[in-house]
């Protein structure tokens, strides 16, 4: 399989936007790079930049803490590429928000037959409680993370594809910010040579977006970050973003609802909360409505939300728009709601609830990537070419037992980027998660989180599956 190399056009020819960096890299002794990598690991451990892995248990039953490896070699994107990607991402997220508003109100896209009703209305992610509930500005997903990959074309050029949409509680932006700080600390001379677009203003942009979506007639809105607690895999990020925005990090027991308003318990008495950036799944948010046994959420929260007295980022029910069985319809959403052709392409997708798509998938299982429609983190998926015959056959049984639970896609030749590994510099597969903020306008910082599959030949970049991260540079013209 042929891969698009982000740095090299062919052989040893270096792409224009990597030329200055390659000249610098060629002068760096490997011993120096190794010491810089060790320094980065030491600092990340000291700061506590870790994530929890639920499959590995400590003595108290909590997930073990792991460091997400940071790679020293950045992924560099030229300005013209980023501008086109940014336009496509804003277009896509705008259409997805229009879709969410529609399916919880007029359902025009279903009436028009653009998307079949059954996979929407009978989907576990469709929240009947949200039907006819007005949300501020019609914006359901205020924070979105869109996963992008670049595949190699037959002529050697590369094409960006959207791999999946994350509209519920997308994570990873803290690593984007910390990776940049680390790069600037370890290699300050590089930022004197390169005009790298800044990302450090993301927390300010996020806070401005959250406050801008507060309920009407609130002059000085109070925003908080709601976390399930320190054992959550992304707890570092929750605490980091609250600290960077200068707002409170709270858990469910810190909040209560009275007279359909949300309040935070403080040493000075109750304080009204207007915006909740929640890092908690729908099911656990309000025990009055969803899971009755949840101790992580806030009883009565939906009542306050329905009364228009609090904004949730993101809204309940956004999961219907990032369900993998709905993903194939996003290009049609863009045309239906915006009257535009999609700027960014989807990966060709086979929806296994469809008879013909299921047959094709079963006939070609060893060559495809098959995913659970609600799966995340690299779990619940089959990468056919990297699987044993026994693994393929086990997955075939699961697929036949519940075909509507799966989609299939061709095994993409994800692009590679030079990466500093134990053996030296070697190509490793990468993806990119830009973060899109939707409020009174749609805004982004340049780039996003580049994830890298550190295992040789692996196409799975998720941190829970042994992946690492890279700093992402968008060059300014």
GROMACS .gro file of C-alpha atoms in nm, residues 11-447:
model
  437
   11UNK     CA    1   1.255   0.977  -0.228
   12UNK     CA    2   1.464   1.238  -0.049
   13UNK     CA    3   1.285   1.539  -0.206
   14UNK     CA    4   1.149   1.753   0.078
   15UNK     CA    5   0.821   1.940   0.036
   16UNK     CA    6   0.855   2.318   0.027
   17UNK     CA    7   0.690   2.384   0.364
   18UNK     CA    8   0.926   2.140   0.538
   19UNK     CA    9   1.249   2.266   0.378
   20UNK     CA   10   1.364   2.494   0.660
   21UNK     CA   11   1.270   2.242   0.926
   22UNK     CA   12   1.453   1.958   0.746
   23UNK     CA   13   1.771   2.169   0.726
   24UNK     CA   14   1.750   2.225   1.102
   25UNK     CA   15   1.670   1.858   1.177
   26UNK     CA   16   1.965   1.731   0.972
   27UNK     CA   17   2.200   1.926   1.203
   28UNK     CA   18   2.063   1.777   1.528
   29UNK     CA   19   2.262   1.492   1.688
   30UNK     CA   20   2.044   1.196   1.787
   31UNK     CA   21   2.181   1.216   2.142
   32UNK     CA   22   2.044   1.570   2.170
   33UNK     CA   23   1.703   1.463   2.039
   34UNK     CA   24   1.691   1.174   2.286
   35UNK     CA   25   1.774   1.406   2.575
   36UNK     CA   26   1.502   1.647   2.461
   37UNK     CA   27   1.252   1.361   2.448
   38UNK     CA   28   1.349   1.257   2.802
   39UNK     CA   29   1.312   1.618   2.917
   40UNK     CA   30   0.964   1.640   2.765
   41UNK     CA   31   0.858   1.318   2.937
   42UNK     CA   32   0.990   1.440   3.272
   43UNK     CA   33   0.803   1.772   3.243
   44UNK     CA   34   0.479   1.609   3.131
   45UNK     CA   35   0.494   1.371   3.428
   46UNK     CA   36   0.563   1.657   3.667
   47UNK     CA   37   0.273   1.860   3.531
   48UNK     CA   38   0.046   1.553   3.538
   49UNK     CA   39  -0.038   1.533   3.168
   50UNK     CA   40  -0.178   1.182   3.179
   51UNK     CA   41  -0.490   0.989   3.090
   52UNK     CA   42  -0.658   0.695   3.260
   53UNK     CA   43  -0.683   0.355   3.092
   54UNK     CA   44  -0.986   0.170   3.222
   55UNK     CA   45  -0.869  -0.173   3.108
   56UNK     CA   46  -0.573  -0.159   3.347
   57UNK     CA   47  -0.667  -0.135   3.712
   58UNK     CA   48  -0.484  -0.001   4.014
   59UNK     CA   49  -0.538  -0.153   4.357
   60UNK     CA   50  -0.832   0.077   4.426
   61UNK     CA   51  -1.003  -0.033   4.103
   62UNK     CA   52  -0.945   0.295   3.921
   63UNK     CA   53  -0.786   0.321   3.579
   64UNK     CA   54  -0.408   0.338   3.568
   65UNK     CA   55  -0.248   0.668   3.471
   66UNK     CA   56  -0.040   0.676   3.155
   67UNK     CA   57   0.161   0.945   2.988
   68UNK     CA   58   0.063   1.025   2.630
   69UNK     CA   59   0.394   1.016   2.441
   70UNK     CA   60   0.493   1.346   2.282
   71UNK     CA   61   0.682   1.327   1.954
   72UNK     CA   62   0.948   1.589   1.892
   73UNK     CA   63   0.896   1.626   1.515
   74UNK     CA   64   0.600   1.853   1.431
   75UNK     CA   65   0.340   1.797   1.165
   76UNK     CA   66   0.356   2.104   0.938
   77UNK     CA   67   0.062   2.228   0.729
   78UNK     CA   68   0.108   2.507   0.472
   79UNK     CA   69  -0.122   2.807   0.490
   80UNK     CA   70  -0.316   2.737   0.168
   81UNK     CA   71  -0.401   2.383   0.279
   82UNK     CA   72  -0.523   2.502   0.617
   83UNK     CA   73  -0.742   2.777   0.471
   84UNK     CA   74  -0.929   2.526   0.255
   85UNK     CA   75  -0.960   2.279   0.542
   86UNK     CA   76  -1.087   2.551   0.775
   87UNK     CA   77  -1.358   2.651   0.525
   88UNK     CA   78  -1.465   2.287   0.494
   89UNK     CA   79  -1.472   2.231   0.869
   90UNK     CA   80  -1.683   2.540   0.934
   91UNK     CA   81  -1.921   2.433   0.657
   92UNK     CA   82  -1.952   2.083   0.798
   93UNK     CA   83  -2.011   2.181   1.161
   94UNK     CA   84  -2.264   2.447   1.057
   95UNK     CA   85  -2.460   2.181   0.865
   96UNK     CA   86  -2.440   1.935   1.156
   97UNK     CA   87  -2.583   2.196   1.393
   98UNK     CA   88  -2.862   2.268   1.144
   99UNK     CA   89  -2.931   1.895   1.127
  100UNK     CA   90  -2.955   1.870   1.507
  101UNK     CA   91  -3.196   2.162   1.525
  102UNK     CA   92  -3.405   2.006   1.247
  103UNK     CA   93  -3.432   1.651   1.385
  104UNK     CA   94  -3.546   1.786   1.722
  105UNK     CA   95  -3.801   2.020   1.564
  106UNK     CA   96  -3.948   2.009   1.211
  107UNK     CA   97  -3.760   1.697   1.088
  108UNK     CA   98  -3.765   1.838   0.736
  109UNK     CA   99  -3.468   1.628   0.624
  110UNK     CA  100  -3.656   1.312   0.722
  111UNK     CA  101  -3.976   1.426   0.551
  112UNK     CA  102  -3.775   1.497   0.235
  113UNK     CA  103  -3.642   1.141   0.240
  114UNK     CA  104  -3.280   1.256   0.245
  115UNK     CA  105  -3.210   1.045   0.553
  116UNK     CA  106  -3.428   0.746   0.651
  117UNK     CA  107  -3.622   0.811   0.971
  118UNK     CA  108  -3.569   0.472   1.135
  119UNK     CA  109  -3.193   0.503   1.212
  120UNK     CA  110  -3.259   0.848   1.360
  121UNK     CA  111  -3.577   0.808   1.563
  122UNK     CA  112  -3.493   0.460   1.693
  123UNK     CA  113  -3.131   0.547   1.771
  124UNK     CA  114  -3.018   0.531   2.134
  125UNK     CA  115  -2.849   0.871   2.083
  126UNK     CA  116  -3.175   1.040   1.982
  127UNK     CA  117  -3.307   1.204   2.299
  128UNK     CA  118  -3.684   1.239   2.292
  129UNK     CA  119  -3.652   1.481   2.584
  130UNK     CA  120  -3.494   1.731   2.343
  131UNK     CA  121  -3.786   1.738   2.096
  132UNK     CA  122  -3.917   2.096   2.061
  133UNK     CA  123  -3.667   2.223   2.322
  134UNK     CA  124  -3.515   2.550   2.204
  135UNK     CA  125  -3.141   2.589   2.260
  136UNK     CA  126  -2.959   2.925   2.242
  137UNK     CA  127  -2.895   3.026   1.882
  138UNK     CA  128  -2.994   2.680   1.762
  139UNK     CA  129  -2.637   2.570   1.841
  140UNK     CA  130  -2.631   2.217   1.983
  141UNK     CA  131  -2.261   2.140   1.945
  142UNK     CA  132  -2.069   2.442   2.068
  143UNK     CA  133  -1.741   2.246   2.079
  144UNK     CA  134  -1.673   1.994   1.802
  145UNK     CA  135  -1.367   1.786   1.719
  146UNK     CA  136  -1.351   1.661   1.360
  147UNK     CA  137  -1.107   1.380   1.281
  148UNK     CA  138  -0.921   1.427   0.952
  149UNK     CA  139  -0.690   1.192   0.764
  150UNK     CA  140  -0.495   1.229   0.442
  151UNK     CA  141  -0.482   0.935   0.202
  152UNK     CA  142  -0.259   0.880  -0.099
  153UNK     CA  143  -0.405   0.901  -0.449
  154UNK     CA  144  -0.279   0.683  -0.739
  155UNK     CA  145  -0.079   0.978  -0.876
  156UNK     CA  146   0.100   1.027  -0.542
  157UNK     CA  147  -0.095   1.335  -0.435
  158UNK     CA  148  -0.285   1.341  -0.107
  159UNK     CA  149  -0.652   1.404  -0.031
  160UNK     CA  150  -0.795   1.500   0.307
  161UNK     CA  151  -1.097   1.305   0.429
  162UNK     CA  152  -1.320   1.347   0.733
  163UNK     CA  153  -1.292   1.020   0.923
  164UNK     CA  154  -1.549   1.098   1.192
  165UNK     CA  155  -1.731   1.380   1.371
  166UNK     CA  156  -1.711   1.422   1.749
  167UNK     CA  157  -1.994   1.644   1.870
  168UNK     CA  158  -2.065   1.521   2.225
  169UNK     CA  159  -1.765   1.573   2.452
  170UNK     CA  160  -1.461   1.585   2.219
  171UNK     CA  161  -1.129   1.566   2.402
  172UNK     CA  162  -0.766   1.635   2.323
  173UNK     CA  163  -0.742   2.012   2.299
  174UNK     CA  164  -0.531   2.033   2.616
  175UNK     CA  165  -0.267   1.815   2.450
  176UNK     CA  166  -0.269   2.046   2.148
  177UNK     CA  167  -0.191   2.338   2.379
  178UNK     CA  168   0.066   2.156   2.592
  179UNK     CA  169   0.243   2.016   2.286
  180UNK     CA  170   0.291   2.370   2.155
  181UNK     CA  171   0.426   2.491   2.488
  182UNK     CA  172   0.665   2.198   2.496
  183UNK     CA  173   0.791   2.261   2.141
  184UNK     CA  174   0.855   2.626   2.220
  185UNK     CA  175   1.037   2.532   2.540
  186UNK     CA  176   1.260   2.265   2.383
  187UNK     CA  177   1.329   2.431   2.048
  188UNK     CA  178   1.277   2.809   2.077
  189UNK     CA  179   1.508   2.871   1.780
  190UNK     CA  180   1.260   2.699   1.547
  191UNK     CA  181   0.992   2.956   1.621
  192UNK     CA  182   1.230   3.234   1.525
  193UNK     CA  183   1.283   3.065   1.187
  194UNK     CA  184   0.920   2.969   1.117
  195UNK     CA  185   0.604   3.181   1.119
  196UNK     CA  186   0.387   2.934   1.308
  197UNK     CA  187   0.026   3.041   1.367
  198UNK     CA  188  -0.045   3.062   1.743
  199UNK     CA  189  -0.289   2.839   1.932
  200UNK     CA  190  -0.240   2.966   2.289
  201UNK     CA  191  -0.550   3.187   2.263
  202UNK     CA  192  -0.783   2.885   2.242
  203UNK     CA  193  -0.895   2.904   2.610
  204UNK     CA  194  -0.988   3.272   2.562
  205UNK     CA  195  -1.177   3.185   2.245
  206UNK     CA  196  -1.355   2.899   2.423
  207UNK     CA  197  -1.456   3.113   2.720
  208UNK     CA  198  -1.579   3.393   2.493
  209UNK     CA  199  -1.784   3.140   2.293
  210UNK     CA  200  -1.935   2.984   2.607
  211UNK     CA  201  -2.029   3.318   2.760
  212UNK     CA  202  -2.167   3.435   2.427
  213UNK     CA  203  -2.415   3.147   2.435
  214UNK     CA  204  -2.547   3.222   2.786
  215UNK     CA  205  -2.922   3.262   2.840
  216UNK     CA  206  -3.069   3.597   2.736
  217UNK     CA  207  -3.064   3.888   2.981
  218UNK     CA  208  -2.754   3.763   3.167
  219UNK     CA  209  -2.499   4.044   3.165
  220UNK     CA  210  -2.206   3.871   3.337
  221UNK     CA  211  -2.258   3.498   3.282
  222UNK     CA  212  -2.094   3.244   3.511
  223UNK     CA  213  -1.952   2.941   3.332
  224UNK     CA  214  -1.819   2.621   3.487
  225UNK     CA  215  -1.656   2.298   3.366
  226UNK     CA  216  -1.848   1.991   3.487
  227UNK     CA  217  -1.628   1.683   3.532
  228UNK     CA  218  -1.719   1.330   3.641
  229UNK     CA  219  -1.410   1.340   3.864
  230UNK     CA  220  -1.045   1.253   3.887
  231UNK     CA  221  -1.083   0.894   3.766
  232UNK     CA  222  -1.212   1.003   3.426
  233UNK     CA  223  -0.965   0.939   3.144
  234UNK     CA  224  -0.960   1.307   3.044
  235UNK     CA  225  -0.960   1.459   3.395
  236UNK     CA  226  -0.631   1.637   3.330
  237UNK     CA  227  -0.796   1.820   3.041
  238UNK     CA  228  -1.101   1.918   3.247
  239UNK     CA  229  -0.884   2.072   3.518
  240UNK     CA  230  -0.649   2.229   3.266
  241UNK     CA  231  -0.923   2.404   3.068
  242UNK     CA  232  -1.099   2.531   3.381
  243UNK     CA  233  -0.770   2.672   3.506
  244UNK     CA  234  -0.682   2.827   3.169
  245UNK     CA  235  -1.025   2.992   3.139
  246UNK     CA  236  -1.023   3.107   3.502
  247UNK     CA  237  -1.353   2.937   3.584
  248UNK     CA  238  -1.457   2.675   3.840
  249UNK     CA  239  -1.410   2.302   3.789
  250UNK     CA  240  -1.711   2.135   3.949
  251UNK     CA  241  -1.862   1.792   4.001
  252UNK     CA  242  -2.231   1.709   4.017
  253UNK     CA  243  -2.251   1.744   4.396
  254UNK     CA  244  -2.123   2.102   4.369
  255UNK     CA  245  -2.437   2.205   4.177
  256UNK     CA  246  -2.807   2.202   4.256
  257UNK     CA  247  -3.129   2.318   4.090
  258UNK     CA  248  -3.380   2.544   4.263
  259UNK     CA  249  -3.683   2.705   4.096
  260UNK     CA  250  -3.547   2.585   3.759
  261UNK     CA  251  -3.216   2.770   3.801
  262UNK     CA  252  -2.877   2.604   3.849
  263UNK     CA  253  -2.664   2.710   4.143
  264UNK     CA  254  -2.310   2.634   4.254
  265UNK     CA  255  -2.230   2.581   4.620
  266UNK     CA  256  -1.959   2.823   4.734
  267UNK     CA  257  -1.819   2.938   5.068
  268UNK     CA  258  -2.010   3.263   5.013
  269UNK     CA  259  -2.340   3.088   4.951
  270UNK     CA  260  -2.515   2.974   4.632
  271UNK     CA  261  -2.404   3.132   4.303
  272UNK     CA  262  -2.609   3.107   3.988
  273UNK     CA  263  -2.451   2.915   3.699
  274UNK     CA  264  -2.544   3.019   3.346
  275UNK     CA  265  -2.325   2.800   3.124
  276UNK     CA  266  -2.206   2.445   3.188
  277UNK     CA  267  -1.924   2.306   2.974
  278UNK     CA  268  -1.999   1.945   3.050
  279UNK     CA  269  -1.750   1.663   3.009
  280UNK     CA  270  -2.003   1.400   3.106
  281UNK     CA  271  -2.217   1.178   2.884
  282UNK     CA  272  -2.593   1.237   2.855
  283UNK     CA  273  -2.686   0.927   3.054
  284UNK     CA  274  -2.522   1.056   3.371
  285UNK     CA  275  -2.625   1.422   3.353
  286UNK     CA  276  -2.969   1.426   3.522
  287UNK     CA  277  -3.088   1.134   3.736
  288UNK     CA  278  -3.444   1.270   3.719
  289UNK     CA  279  -3.453   1.196   3.347
  290UNK     CA  280  -3.173   0.964   3.238
  291UNK     CA  281  -2.994   0.708   3.455
  292UNK     CA  282  -3.163   0.710   3.795
  293UNK     CA  283  -2.853   0.566   3.964
  294UNK     CA  284  -2.618   0.841   3.845
  295UNK     CA  285  -2.439   1.026   4.124
  296UNK     CA  286  -2.232   1.229   3.876
  297UNK     CA  287  -2.496   1.465   3.742
  298UNK     CA  288  -2.741   1.725   3.870
  299UNK     CA  289  -3.102   1.639   3.948
  300UNK     CA  290  -3.339   1.881   3.774
  301UNK     CA  291  -3.085   1.999   3.517
  302UNK     CA  292  -3.316   1.925   3.223
  303UNK     CA  293  -3.592   2.130   3.388
  304UNK     CA  294  -3.357   2.429   3.412
  305UNK     CA  295  -3.242   2.371   3.055
  306UNK     CA  296  -3.599   2.348   2.926
  307UNK     CA  297  -3.685   2.672   3.109
  308UNK     CA  298  -3.401   2.847   2.924
  309UNK     CA  299  -3.211   2.927   3.242
  310UNK     CA  300  -2.886   2.746   3.164
  311UNK     CA  301  -2.682   2.667   2.852
  312UNK     CA  302  -2.518   2.328   2.810
  313UNK     CA  303  -2.209   2.284   2.598
  314UNK     CA  304  -2.280   2.055   2.437
  315UNK     CA  305  -2.656   2.005   2.431
  316UNK     CA  306  -2.820   1.678   2.522
  317UNK     CA  307  -2.877   1.461   2.217
  318UNK     CA  308  -2.585   1.577   2.003
  319UNK     CA  309  -2.473   1.215   1.977
  320UNK     CA  310  -2.725   1.151   1.702
  321UNK     CA  311  -2.512   1.369   1.470
  322UNK     CA  312  -2.183   1.190   1.533
  323UNK     CA  313  -2.323   0.839   1.531
  324UNK     CA  314  -2.118   0.649   1.273
  325UNK     CA  315  -2.435   0.523   1.101
  326UNK     CA  316  -2.536   0.887   1.037
  327UNK     CA  317  -2.191   0.995   0.917
  328UNK     CA  318  -2.249   0.880   0.554
  329UNK     CA  319  -2.533   1.135   0.521
  330UNK     CA  320  -2.334   1.446   0.621
  331UNK     CA  321  -2.253   1.548   0.260
  332UNK     CA  322  -2.628   1.538   0.186
  333UNK     CA  323  -2.692   1.749   0.497
  334UNK     CA  324  -2.455   2.015   0.366
  335UNK     CA  325  -2.641   2.029   0.035
  336UNK     CA  326  -2.985   2.019   0.201
  337UNK     CA  327  -2.930   2.286   0.466
  338UNK     CA  328  -2.669   2.511   0.307
  339UNK     CA  329  -2.728   2.461  -0.065
  340UNK     CA  330  -2.354   2.404  -0.111
  341UNK     CA  331  -2.131   2.125  -0.233
  342UNK     CA  332  -1.922   1.970   0.046
  343UNK     CA  333  -1.569   2.108   0.058
  344UNK     CA  334  -1.436   1.808   0.253
  345UNK     CA  335  -1.490   1.449   0.148
  346UNK     CA  336  -1.622   1.159   0.354
  347UNK     CA  337  -1.449   0.822   0.353
  348UNK     CA  338  -1.662   0.579   0.143
  349UNK     CA  339  -1.878   0.395   0.396
  350UNK     CA  340  -2.084   0.077   0.393
  351UNK     CA  341  -2.381   0.083   0.632
  352UNK     CA  342  -2.420  -0.276   0.746
  353UNK     CA  343  -2.790  -0.247   0.825
  354UNK     CA  344  -2.836  -0.222   0.446
  355UNK     CA  345  -2.855  -0.567   0.283
  356UNK     CA  346  -2.621  -0.495  -0.009
  357UNK     CA  347  -2.367  -0.315   0.211
  358UNK     CA  348  -2.370  -0.602   0.459
  359UNK     CA  349  -2.305  -0.855   0.182
  360UNK     CA  350  -2.015  -0.652   0.048
  361UNK     CA  351  -1.869  -0.617   0.398
  362UNK     CA  352  -1.893  -0.988   0.473
  363UNK     CA  353  -1.738  -1.074   0.136
  364UNK     CA  354  -1.445  -0.835   0.191
  365UNK     CA  355  -1.405  -0.844   0.569
  366UNK     CA  356  -1.031  -0.911   0.559
  367UNK     CA  357  -0.972  -0.592   0.358
  368UNK     CA  358  -1.198  -0.348   0.544
  369UNK     CA  359  -1.209  -0.150   0.866
  370UNK     CA  360  -1.531  -0.230   1.052
  371UNK     CA  361  -1.648  -0.008   1.339
  372UNK     CA  362  -1.923  -0.010   1.597
  373UNK     CA  363  -2.156   0.283   1.530
  374UNK     CA  364  -2.124   0.398   1.894
  375UNK     CA  365  -1.760   0.292   1.935
  376UNK     CA  366  -1.480   0.526   2.041
  377UNK     CA  367  -1.117   0.524   2.141
  378UNK     CA  368  -1.018   0.261   1.886
  379UNK     CA  369  -1.223  -0.005   2.065
  380UNK     CA  370  -1.488  -0.229   1.907
  381UNK     CA  371  -1.332  -0.221   1.563
  382UNK     CA  372  -1.171  -0.460   1.317
  383UNK     CA  373  -0.878  -0.355   1.098
  384UNK     CA  374  -0.904  -0.640   0.849
  385UNK     CA  375  -0.554  -0.635   0.693
  386UNK     CA  376  -0.394  -0.625   1.041
  387UNK     CA  377  -0.611  -0.901   1.190
  388UNK     CA  378  -0.570  -1.278   1.211
  389UNK     CA  379  -0.812  -1.513   1.036
  390UNK     CA  380  -0.956  -1.605   1.376
  391UNK     CA  381  -1.016  -1.237   1.464
  392UNK     CA  382  -1.187  -1.182   1.128
  393UNK     CA  383  -1.414  -1.482   1.181
  394UNK     CA  384  -1.503  -1.375   1.536
  395UNK     CA  385  -1.597  -1.032   1.401
  396UNK     CA  386  -1.802  -1.193   1.124
  397UNK     CA  387  -2.016  -1.362   1.392
  398UNK     CA  388  -2.069  -1.033   1.576
  399UNK     CA  389  -2.157  -0.860   1.250
  400UNK     CA  390  -2.413  -1.124   1.155
  401UNK     CA  391  -2.566  -1.113   1.503
  402UNK     CA  392  -2.623  -0.735   1.493
  403UNK     CA  393  -2.545  -0.581   1.152
  404UNK     CA  394  -2.710  -0.245   1.232
  405UNK     CA  395  -2.443  -0.194   1.498
  406UNK     CA  396  -2.163  -0.163   1.240
  407UNK     CA  397  -2.032   0.034   0.947
  408UNK     CA  398  -1.740  -0.061   0.722
  409UNK     CA  399  -1.484   0.147   0.534
  410UNK     CA  400  -1.188   0.075   0.307
  411UNK     CA  401  -0.855   0.055   0.487
  412UNK     CA  402  -0.723   0.402   0.418
  413UNK     CA  403  -0.355   0.456   0.350
  414UNK     CA  404  -0.321   0.717   0.626
  415UNK     CA  405  -0.042   0.963   0.560
  416UNK     CA  406   0.286   0.930   0.744
  417UNK     CA  407   0.505   1.185   0.913
  418UNK     CA  408   0.866   1.146   1.027
  419UNK     CA  409   0.861   1.055   1.396
  420UNK     CA  410   1.141   1.023   1.651
  421UNK     CA  411   1.122   0.666   1.781
  422UNK     CA  412   1.370   0.446   1.969
  423UNK     CA  413   1.545   0.341   1.649
  424UNK     CA  414   1.575   0.699   1.523
  425UNK     CA  415   1.358   0.890   1.275
  426UNK     CA  416   1.099   0.675   1.098
  427UNK     CA  417   0.760   0.728   0.928
  428UNK     CA  418   0.450   0.673   1.139
  429UNK     CA  419   0.081   0.712   1.052
  430UNK     CA  420  -0.106   1.022   1.172
  431UNK     CA  421  -0.445   1.188   1.183
  432UNK     CA  422  -0.559   1.537   1.282
  433UNK     CA  423  -0.836   1.658   1.513
  434UNK     CA  424  -0.912   2.029   1.462
  435UNK     CA  425  -1.148   2.188   1.715
  436UNK     CA  426  -1.440   2.399   1.593
  437UNK     CA  427  -1.618   2.646   1.823
  438UNK     CA  428  -1.972   2.745   1.725
  439UNK     CA  429  -2.143   3.040   1.888
  440UNK     CA  430  -2.248   3.371   1.745
  441UNK     CA  431  -1.989   3.284   1.480
  442UNK     CA  432  -1.787   2.973   1.396
  443UNK     CA  433  -1.423   3.006   1.501
  444UNK     CA  434  -1.110   2.793   1.520
  445UNK     CA  435  -0.744   2.812   1.611
  446UNK     CA  436  -0.509   2.701   1.331
  447UNK     CA  437  -0.428   2.331   1.329
   0.00000   0.00000   0.00000
